[in-house]
mmCIF file of C-alpha atoms in Angstrom:
data_model
loop_
_atom_site.group_PDB
_atom_site.id
_atom_site.type_symbol
_atom_site.label_atom_id
_atom_site.label_comp_id
_atom_site.label_asym_id
_atom_site.label_seq_id
_atom_site.Cartn_x
_atom_site.Cartn_y
_atom_site.Cartn_z
ATOM 1 C CA UNK A 1 -131.269 -49.902 -91.542
ATOM 2 C CA UNK A 2 -128.764 -47.662 -89.836
ATOM 3 C CA UNK A 3 -125.735 -49.296 -88.268
ATOM 4 C CA UNK A 4 -125.236 -48.610 -84.555
ATOM 5 C CA UNK A 5 -122.315 -50.953 -83.957
ATOM 6 C CA UNK A 6 -119.471 -48.483 -84.490
ATOM 7 C CA UNK A 7 -118.524 -46.579 -81.320
ATOM 8 C CA UNK A 8 -117.724 -42.858 -81.362
ATOM 9 C CA UNK A 9 -116.056 -40.733 -78.710
ATOM 10 C CA UNK A 10 -117.076 -37.308 -77.417
ATOM 11 C CA UNK A 11 -115.366 -35.616 -74.485
ATOM 12 C CA UNK A 12 -116.768 -33.043 -72.064
ATOM 13 C CA UNK A 13 -113.264 -32.177 -70.869
ATOM 14 C CA UNK A 14 -113.380 -34.601 -67.954
ATOM 15 C CA UNK A 15 -114.767 -37.809 -69.427
ATOM 16 C CA UNK A 16 -114.730 -39.552 -72.777
ATOM 17 C CA UNK A 17 -118.078 -41.095 -73.668
ATOM 18 C CA UNK A 18 -118.262 -44.093 -75.988
ATOM 19 C CA UNK A 19 -121.320 -43.682 -78.162
ATOM 20 C CA UNK A 20 -123.064 -45.178 -81.137
ATOM 21 C CA UNK A 21 -124.417 -42.561 -83.568
ATOM 22 C CA UNK A 22 -124.267 -39.416 -81.444
ATOM 23 C CA UNK A 23 -127.272 -37.105 -81.456
ATOM 24 C CA UNK A 24 -126.545 -33.663 -80.033
ATOM 25 C CA UNK A 25 -129.529 -32.039 -78.285
ATOM 26 C CA UNK A 26 -129.142 -28.282 -77.602
ATOM 27 C CA UNK A 27 -131.044 -27.374 -74.446
ATOM 28 C CA UNK A 28 -131.699 -24.218 -72.426
ATOM 29 C CA UNK A 29 -132.632 -25.166 -68.844
ATOM 30 C CA UNK A 30 -132.917 -21.627 -67.413
ATOM 31 C CA UNK A 31 -135.778 -19.328 -68.490
ATOM 32 C CA UNK A 32 -136.686 -21.325 -71.623
ATOM 33 C CA UNK A 33 -139.746 -21.001 -73.852
ATOM 34 C CA UNK A 34 -140.406 -17.336 -73.126
ATOM 35 C CA UNK A 35 -143.269 -17.252 -75.642
ATOM 36 C CA UNK A 36 -145.193 -19.457 -73.223
ATOM 37 C CA UNK A 37 -144.855 -16.854 -70.454
ATOM 38 C CA UNK A 38 -148.474 -15.825 -70.983
ATOM 39 C CA UNK A 39 -149.653 -19.169 -69.582
ATOM 40 C CA UNK A 40 -146.709 -20.620 -67.642
ATOM 41 C CA UNK A 41 -144.514 -19.193 -64.890
ATOM 42 C CA UNK A 42 -140.757 -19.332 -65.279
ATOM 43 C CA UNK A 43 -140.529 -22.373 -62.997
ATOM 44 C CA UNK A 44 -143.284 -24.079 -64.976
ATOM 45 C CA UNK A 45 -141.555 -23.334 -68.272
ATOM 46 C CA UNK A 46 -138.331 -24.840 -66.973
ATOM 47 C CA UNK A 47 -140.161 -27.950 -65.793
ATOM 48 C CA UNK A 48 -142.064 -28.242 -69.078
ATOM 49 C CA UNK A 49 -138.893 -27.818 -71.153
ATOM 50 C CA UNK A 50 -137.287 -30.607 -69.127
ATOM 51 C CA UNK A 51 -140.283 -32.874 -69.804
ATOM 52 C CA UNK A 52 -139.897 -32.246 -73.545
ATOM 53 C CA UNK A 53 -136.169 -32.935 -73.299
ATOM 54 C CA UNK A 54 -136.945 -36.317 -71.716
ATOM 55 C CA UNK A 55 -139.263 -37.163 -74.595
ATOM 56 C CA UNK A 56 -136.592 -36.239 -77.156
ATOM 57 C CA UNK A 57 -133.947 -38.274 -75.323
ATOM 58 C CA UNK A 58 -136.280 -41.279 -75.244
ATOM 59 C CA UNK A 59 -136.926 -40.942 -78.989
ATOM 60 C CA UNK A 60 -133.195 -40.787 -79.706
ATOM 61 C CA UNK A 61 -132.491 -43.837 -77.546
ATOM 62 C CA UNK A 62 -135.354 -45.796 -79.106
ATOM 63 C CA UNK A 63 -133.780 -45.167 -82.520
ATOM 64 C CA UNK A 64 -130.610 -46.909 -81.309
ATOM 65 C CA UNK A 65 -128.581 -43.700 -80.984
ATOM 66 C CA UNK A 66 -126.691 -42.032 -78.158
ATOM 67 C CA UNK A 67 -127.909 -38.617 -76.956
ATOM 68 C CA UNK A 68 -125.569 -35.859 -75.825
ATOM 69 C CA UNK A 69 -127.207 -32.858 -74.153
ATOM 70 C CA UNK A 70 -125.556 -29.569 -75.056
ATOM 71 C CA UNK A 71 -126.833 -27.269 -72.298
ATOM 72 C CA UNK A 72 -126.454 -23.617 -71.367
ATOM 73 C CA UNK A 73 -126.416 -24.567 -67.658
ATOM 74 C CA UNK A 74 -125.882 -27.771 -65.658
ATOM 75 C CA UNK A 75 -128.595 -30.393 -65.970
ATOM 76 C CA UNK A 76 -128.888 -34.067 -65.084
ATOM 77 C CA UNK A 77 -130.953 -36.657 -66.934
ATOM 78 C CA UNK A 78 -130.243 -40.266 -66.011
ATOM 79 C CA UNK A 79 -126.966 -41.409 -67.588
ATOM 80 C CA UNK A 80 -127.056 -39.013 -70.557
ATOM 81 C CA UNK A 81 -123.778 -37.100 -70.946
ATOM 82 C CA UNK A 82 -124.038 -33.313 -70.721
ATOM 83 C CA UNK A 83 -121.674 -30.712 -72.102
ATOM 84 C CA UNK A 84 -122.011 -27.088 -71.040
ATOM 85 C CA UNK A 85 -122.076 -24.484 -73.789
ATOM 86 C CA UNK A 86 -119.162 -22.158 -73.140
ATOM 87 C CA UNK A 87 -119.300 -20.631 -76.627
ATOM 88 C CA UNK A 88 -122.086 -20.099 -79.152
ATOM 89 C CA UNK A 89 -124.050 -23.052 -80.478
ATOM 90 C CA UNK A 90 -122.483 -22.864 -83.930
ATOM 91 C CA UNK A 91 -118.962 -22.627 -82.561
ATOM 92 C CA UNK A 92 -119.441 -25.548 -80.188
ATOM 93 C CA UNK A 93 -120.974 -27.839 -82.811
ATOM 94 C CA UNK A 94 -118.288 -26.909 -85.321
ATOM 95 C CA UNK A 95 -115.643 -27.980 -82.796
ATOM 96 C CA UNK A 96 -117.381 -31.364 -82.528
ATOM 97 C CA UNK A 97 -117.157 -31.634 -86.298
ATOM 98 C CA UNK A 98 -113.475 -30.788 -86.703
ATOM 99 C CA UNK A 99 -111.581 -33.877 -87.821
ATOM 100 C CA UNK A 100 -114.584 -36.108 -87.073
ATOM 101 C CA UNK A 101 -115.321 -38.298 -90.084
ATOM 102 C CA UNK A 102 -118.095 -40.231 -88.346
ATOM 103 C CA UNK A 103 -121.823 -39.482 -88.686
ATOM 104 C CA UNK A 104 -123.553 -37.105 -86.314
ATOM 105 C CA UNK A 105 -127.046 -35.706 -85.807
ATOM 106 C CA UNK A 106 -128.469 -32.629 -84.098
ATOM 107 C CA UNK A 107 -132.046 -32.580 -82.825
ATOM 108 C CA UNK A 108 -133.725 -29.733 -80.949
ATOM 109 C CA UNK A 109 -134.914 -30.286 -77.364
ATOM 110 C CA UNK A 110 -138.458 -28.970 -77.911
ATOM 111 C CA UNK A 111 -139.534 -31.611 -80.445
ATOM 112 C CA UNK A 112 -141.961 -33.230 -78.031
ATOM 113 C CA UNK A 113 -143.617 -35.193 -80.847
ATOM 114 C CA UNK A 114 -140.386 -36.864 -81.988
ATOM 115 C CA UNK A 115 -140.406 -40.654 -81.932
ATOM 116 C CA UNK A 116 -138.292 -43.574 -83.103
ATOM 117 C CA UNK A 117 -139.677 -43.488 -86.640
ATOM 118 C CA UNK A 118 -139.110 -39.768 -87.158
ATOM 119 C CA UNK A 119 -135.548 -39.920 -85.826
ATOM 120 C CA UNK A 120 -134.790 -42.866 -88.110
ATOM 121 C CA UNK A 121 -136.242 -40.966 -91.078
ATOM 122 C CA UNK A 122 -133.613 -38.286 -90.438
ATOM 123 C CA UNK A 123 -130.783 -40.797 -90.179
ATOM 124 C CA UNK A 124 -131.644 -43.033 -93.130
ATOM 125 C CA UNK A 125 -132.329 -40.594 -95.973
ATOM 126 C CA UNK A 126 -129.272 -41.730 -97.930
ATOM 127 C CA UNK A 127 -127.943 -38.191 -98.328
ATOM 128 C CA UNK A 128 -124.691 -36.645 -97.173
ATOM 129 C CA UNK A 129 -126.714 -34.045 -95.307
ATOM 130 C CA UNK A 130 -130.324 -34.520 -94.174
ATOM 131 C CA UNK A 131 -132.277 -31.520 -92.914
ATOM 132 C CA UNK A 132 -135.608 -31.476 -91.091
ATOM 133 C CA UNK A 133 -137.013 -27.944 -91.359
ATOM 134 C CA UNK A 134 -138.910 -26.251 -88.582
ATOM 135 C CA UNK A 135 -141.571 -23.594 -88.686
ATOM 136 C CA UNK A 136 -140.493 -20.057 -89.486
ATOM 137 C CA UNK A 137 -137.354 -21.080 -91.360
ATOM 138 C CA UNK A 138 -135.577 -22.852 -88.526
ATOM 139 C CA UNK A 139 -133.738 -26.177 -88.547
ATOM 140 C CA UNK A 140 -135.146 -28.794 -86.185
ATOM 141 C CA UNK A 141 -133.011 -31.756 -87.193
ATOM 142 C CA UNK A 142 -129.712 -32.328 -88.983
ATOM 143 C CA UNK A 143 -127.912 -35.513 -89.935
ATOM 144 C CA UNK A 144 -124.528 -35.473 -91.622
ATOM 145 C CA UNK A 145 -122.876 -38.596 -92.985
ATOM 146 C CA UNK A 146 -119.453 -37.325 -91.963
ATOM 147 C CA UNK A 147 -119.344 -34.577 -89.341
ATOM 148 C CA UNK A 148 -116.229 -33.047 -90.847
ATOM 149 C CA UNK A 149 -118.330 -32.059 -93.865
ATOM 150 C CA UNK A 150 -120.645 -29.875 -91.781
ATOM 151 C CA UNK A 151 -120.589 -26.258 -90.632
ATOM 152 C CA UNK A 152 -123.453 -25.197 -88.352
ATOM 153 C CA UNK A 153 -125.519 -22.249 -89.569
ATOM 154 C CA UNK A 154 -128.037 -21.831 -86.740
ATOM 155 C CA UNK A 155 -130.034 -18.680 -85.912
ATOM 156 C CA UNK A 156 -132.164 -16.652 -88.286
ATOM 157 C CA UNK A 157 -133.257 -18.479 -91.434
ATOM 158 C CA UNK A 158 -131.081 -21.448 -90.552
ATOM 159 C CA UNK A 159 -132.926 -23.917 -92.787
ATOM 160 C CA UNK A 160 -132.113 -21.902 -95.903
ATOM 161 C CA UNK A 161 -128.524 -21.409 -94.696
ATOM 162 C CA UNK A 162 -128.013 -25.133 -94.125
ATOM 163 C CA UNK A 163 -129.464 -26.052 -97.521
ATOM 164 C CA UNK A 164 -127.299 -23.456 -99.255
ATOM 165 C CA UNK A 165 -124.205 -24.613 -97.394
ATOM 166 C CA UNK A 166 -124.836 -28.219 -98.390
ATOM 167 C CA UNK A 167 -125.435 -27.482 -102.062
ATOM 168 C CA UNK A 168 -122.543 -25.005 -102.295
ATOM 169 C CA UNK A 169 -120.134 -27.609 -100.906
ATOM 170 C CA UNK A 170 -121.349 -30.343 -103.229
ATOM 171 C CA UNK A 171 -123.154 -32.472 -100.665
ATOM 172 C CA UNK A 172 -126.193 -34.566 -101.507
ATOM 173 C CA UNK A 173 -128.850 -32.750 -99.492
ATOM 174 C CA UNK A 174 -132.056 -34.505 -98.470
ATOM 175 C CA UNK A 175 -135.026 -32.639 -97.005
ATOM 176 C CA UNK A 176 -136.940 -34.637 -94.394
ATOM 177 C CA UNK A 177 -140.687 -34.122 -94.615
ATOM 178 C CA UNK A 178 -141.710 -35.091 -91.084
ATOM 179 C CA UNK A 179 -144.581 -33.522 -89.143
ATOM 180 C CA UNK A 180 -143.145 -34.809 -85.869
ATOM 181 C CA UNK A 181 -139.787 -33.126 -86.491
ATOM 182 C CA UNK A 182 -141.366 -30.014 -87.993
ATOM 183 C CA UNK A 183 -143.590 -29.297 -84.990
ATOM 184 C CA UNK A 184 -141.504 -27.587 -82.328
ATOM 185 C CA UNK A 185 -143.380 -26.409 -79.247
ATOM 186 C CA UNK A 186 -143.069 -22.640 -78.891
ATOM 187 C CA UNK A 187 -146.543 -21.101 -78.677
ATOM 188 C CA UNK A 188 -149.613 -21.821 -76.561
ATOM 189 C CA UNK A 189 -151.485 -23.064 -79.649
ATOM 190 C CA UNK A 190 -148.830 -25.759 -80.056
ATOM 191 C CA UNK A 191 -149.872 -27.460 -76.830
ATOM 192 C CA UNK A 192 -152.851 -29.142 -78.474
ATOM 193 C CA UNK A 193 -150.422 -31.104 -80.669
ATOM 194 C CA UNK A 194 -148.927 -32.650 -77.536
ATOM 195 C CA UNK A 195 -152.353 -33.779 -76.357
ATOM 196 C CA UNK A 196 -153.064 -35.341 -79.757
ATOM 197 C CA UNK A 197 -149.689 -36.812 -80.727
ATOM 198 C CA UNK A 198 -147.623 -37.294 -77.540
ATOM 199 C CA UNK A 199 -147.962 -40.097 -75.010
ATOM 200 C CA UNK A 200 -144.896 -39.280 -72.971
ATOM 201 C CA UNK A 201 -143.587 -36.931 -70.321
ATOM 202 C CA UNK A 202 -144.783 -33.707 -71.979
ATOM 203 C CA UNK A 203 -148.431 -34.741 -72.150
ATOM 204 C CA UNK A 204 -148.315 -36.099 -68.605
ATOM 205 C CA UNK A 205 -146.840 -32.800 -67.414
ATOM 206 C CA UNK A 206 -149.605 -30.744 -69.021
ATOM 207 C CA UNK A 207 -152.276 -32.992 -67.509
ATOM 208 C CA UNK A 208 -150.716 -32.705 -64.045
ATOM 209 C CA UNK A 209 -150.804 -28.924 -64.394
ATOM 210 C CA UNK A 210 -154.518 -29.037 -65.133
ATOM 211 C CA UNK A 211 -154.487 -28.524 -68.901
ATOM 212 C CA UNK A 212 -157.147 -30.283 -70.930
ATOM 213 C CA UNK A 213 -158.561 -30.294 -74.460
ATOM 214 C CA UNK A 214 -161.231 -27.680 -75.060
ATOM 215 C CA UNK A 215 -163.545 -26.769 -77.925
ATOM 216 C CA UNK A 216 -163.719 -23.098 -78.775
ATOM 217 C CA UNK A 217 -166.109 -22.297 -81.596
ATOM 218 C CA UNK A 218 -164.866 -24.317 -84.582
ATOM 219 C CA UNK A 219 -161.350 -25.124 -83.394
ATOM 220 C CA UNK A 220 -159.735 -27.307 -80.781
ATOM 221 C CA UNK A 221 -157.443 -25.850 -78.161
ATOM 222 C CA UNK A 222 -156.431 -26.464 -74.581
ATOM 223 C CA UNK A 223 -157.620 -24.887 -71.382
ATOM 224 C CA UNK A 224 -156.547 -24.664 -67.787
ATOM 225 C CA UNK A 225 -159.298 -24.487 -65.184
ATOM 226 C CA UNK A 226 -157.609 -21.679 -63.264
ATOM 227 C CA UNK A 227 -157.468 -19.489 -66.384
ATOM 228 C CA UNK A 228 -160.414 -17.375 -67.467
ATOM 229 C CA UNK A 229 -160.237 -18.174 -71.184
ATOM 230 C CA UNK A 230 -159.433 -21.130 -73.392
ATOM 231 C CA UNK A 231 -156.028 -21.169 -75.040
#
């Protein structure tokens, strides 16, 4: 089992937060999830993205870790510390890593299916660097045994970049085969996975907005009564 007894410190410039294993969650609160614009308004996308963030935060907490939201604009979620991105994602994460010999994880905010077990699978692989790939070559989760060993390689084919970085620097790289960490929610077809595998805020949000499971020929999708066609 992973130890959560050792405190770590992360500062947002005004406060120093005492944490257990810190899990950084990059989050875009304004105009997120643009590929869902065909079915959700901008306000709805922002509300939906926040619901997914809450599910990810709950998963991180249930795994005995301490979430830190790394946001592009101010956001409030209970007592979770928030740091505003003033530089690029890679640059900001790399600053967290400088001189930090403690473990750290990074988990994306749209992993609505994430749960305690999947987060723990990322943290307990036994490698120096554990990577949970996402669809299309992205990186949905990262755990590094000592943050000072890591250099963020996000954007583009980030999964391949992170694997190459780890092997080139002599780290023991572990690939995490987890459906719940692999399945980020980007497209309208992804919404059915929330209905099937999520019992949290994201599923409740979709239900409140009128979405429901629908059969269309031989496949399952979701529909919204005020839309003409199934999704």
